[in-house]
Amino acid sequence: MRSRLIELTFSKGWLYNFQRRHNLKSGRTQGEAGSACAASVDKGRVELRARIVDYEAKDVYNLDEIALYYCKPPSENISAEPISGRKSDKKRRTVTVAGNADGSEQLPLLFVGSAVKPR
């Protein structure tokens, strides 16, 4: 039995014209961008490379943490009327992602909660 679903794709131009025809605006309701000094980043990279030069790539790991806000509403909206800001829900979990420099090993995701007595 063949599927009757049609895969729809829309270009950015189509979305722009649709918004213009229906007087819709897209925008952010909240958010702030942060940046780091490029010179400081370059200096840190040089120092890091000097520290790990004696190790093999399979023995060098990187771990990043990500804040997962699982109850947060989207930060971008499309609306015909201005959208008032609202207090952002702070419910979150921290997720860690880790792997070694040569890509031969990726550690399982680690989810970190904030409960005093987790169940």
Coordinates of C-alpha atoms in Angstrom, one line a residue:
M1 CA 0.0 0.0 0.0
R2 CA 1.5 3.3 -1.1
S3 CA 1.5 6.3 1.3
R4 CA -0.7 9.2 0.3
L5 CA 1.4 11.7 2.3
I6 CA 3.0 14.4 0.3
E7 CA 6.2 15.9 1.5
L8 CA 5.9 19.6 1.5
T9 CA 8.9 22.0 1.4
F10 CA 8.7 25.7 1.6
S11 CA 11.4 28.2 0.8
K12 CA 12.4 31.2 2.9
G13 CA 10.8 33.4 0.2
W14 CA 7.5 31.6 0.5
L15 CA 7.5 32.1 4.2
Y16 CA 8.4 35.8 3.8
N17 CA 5.6 36.4 1.3
F18 CA 3.1 34.5 3.4
Q19 CA 4.0 36.6 6.5
R20 CA 3.7 39.8 4.5
R21 CA 0.3 38.9 3.0
H22 CA -1.1 38.0 6.4
N23 CA 0.6 40.8 8.4
L24 CA 2.6 38.4 10.5
K25 CA 6.0 39.2 12.1
S26 CA 8.6 36.8 13.3
G27 CA 10.9 37.7 16.2
R28 CA 12.4 36.7 19.5
T29 CA 10.6 37.1 22.8
Q30 CA 13.8 36.8 24.9
G31 CA 17.4 36.0 24.6
E32 CA 20.8 37.5 24.8
A33 CA 24.0 36.7 23.0
G34 CA 27.3 36.4 24.7
S35 CA 30.7 36.5 23.1
A36 CA 34.3 35.8 24.1
C37 CA 37.4 37.8 23.3
A38 CA 39.0 36.2 20.2
A39 CA 42.5 36.9 21.6
S40 CA 41.7 35.1 24.9
V41 CA 40.3 32.1 22.9
D42 CA 43.5 31.9 20.8
K43 CA 45.7 32.1 23.9
G44 CA 43.7 29.4 25.6
R45 CA 44.1 27.1 22.6
V46 CA 47.8 27.5 22.5
E47 CA 48.1 26.8 26.3
L48 CA 45.8 23.7 25.9
R49 CA 47.8 22.3 23.0
A50 CA 51.0 22.7 25.1
R51 CA 49.5 20.7 27.9
I52 CA 48.3 17.8 25.8
V53 CA 51.2 17.4 23.4
D54 CA 52.6 14.4 25.3
Y55 CA 49.2 12.4 25.1
E56 CA 47.8 10.4 22.3
A57 CA 44.6 11.6 20.8
K58 CA 42.7 8.5 22.0
D59 CA 43.6 9.6 25.6
V60 CA 42.4 13.2 25.3
Y61 CA 38.7 13.7 26.2
N62 CA 36.4 16.6 25.9
L63 CA 33.3 17.0 28.0
D64 CA 30.6 19.7 27.3
E65 CA 27.6 20.4 29.4
I66 CA 24.3 21.6 27.9
A67 CA 21.3 23.0 29.8
L68 CA 18.1 21.3 28.7
Y69 CA 15.1 23.5 29.5
Y70 CA 12.4 20.9 29.0
C71 CA 9.4 23.2 29.8
K72 CA 10.6 26.4 28.1
P73 CA 8.4 27.8 25.4
P74 CA 10.0 28.6 22.0
S75 CA 12.0 31.8 21.8
E76 CA 10.9 32.7 18.3
N77 CA 7.3 33.2 17.3
I78 CA 5.2 34.2 14.3
S79 CA 2.2 36.4 15.2
A80 CA -0.1 39.1 13.8
E81 CA 0.0 41.0 17.1
P82 CA 2.9 41.8 19.5
I83 CA 3.6 39.0 21.9
S84 CA 4.2 40.0 25.5
G85 CA 7.1 38.5 27.3
R86 CA 6.5 36.0 30.0
K87 CA 8.6 34.5 32.7
S88 CA 10.7 31.7 31.4
D89 CA 10.2 28.3 33.1
K90 CA 13.5 27.4 34.9
K91 CA 12.9 23.6 34.9
R92 CA 16.0 22.1 33.5
R93 CA 18.4 19.2 33.4
T94 CA 22.1 19.3 32.7
V95 CA 23.2 16.9 30.0
T96 CA 26.9 16.1 29.5
V97 CA 28.4 14.9 26.2
A98 CA 31.9 13.5 26.1
G99 CA 34.3 11.8 23.6
N100 CA 37.9 11.5 22.9
A101 CA 40.0 13.5 20.4
D102 CA 40.3 10.9 17.7
G103 CA 36.6 10.0 17.8
S104 CA 37.1 6.4 18.6
E105 CA 35.1 6.6 21.9
Q106 CA 32.0 8.5 22.8
L107 CA 30.8 8.3 26.4
P108 CA 27.1 7.8 27.2
L109 CA 25.0 10.9 27.8
L110 CA 24.9 11.8 31.5
F111 CA 21.7 13.6 32.8
V112 CA 22.2 15.6 35.9
G113 CA 19.1 16.8 37.9
S114 CA 18.7 19.1 40.8
A115 CA 16.7 17.1 43.3
V116 CA 18.0 16.9 46.8
K117 CA 16.6 13.3 47.1
P118 CA 16.2 11.9 43.6
R119 CA 13.7 9.0 43.2

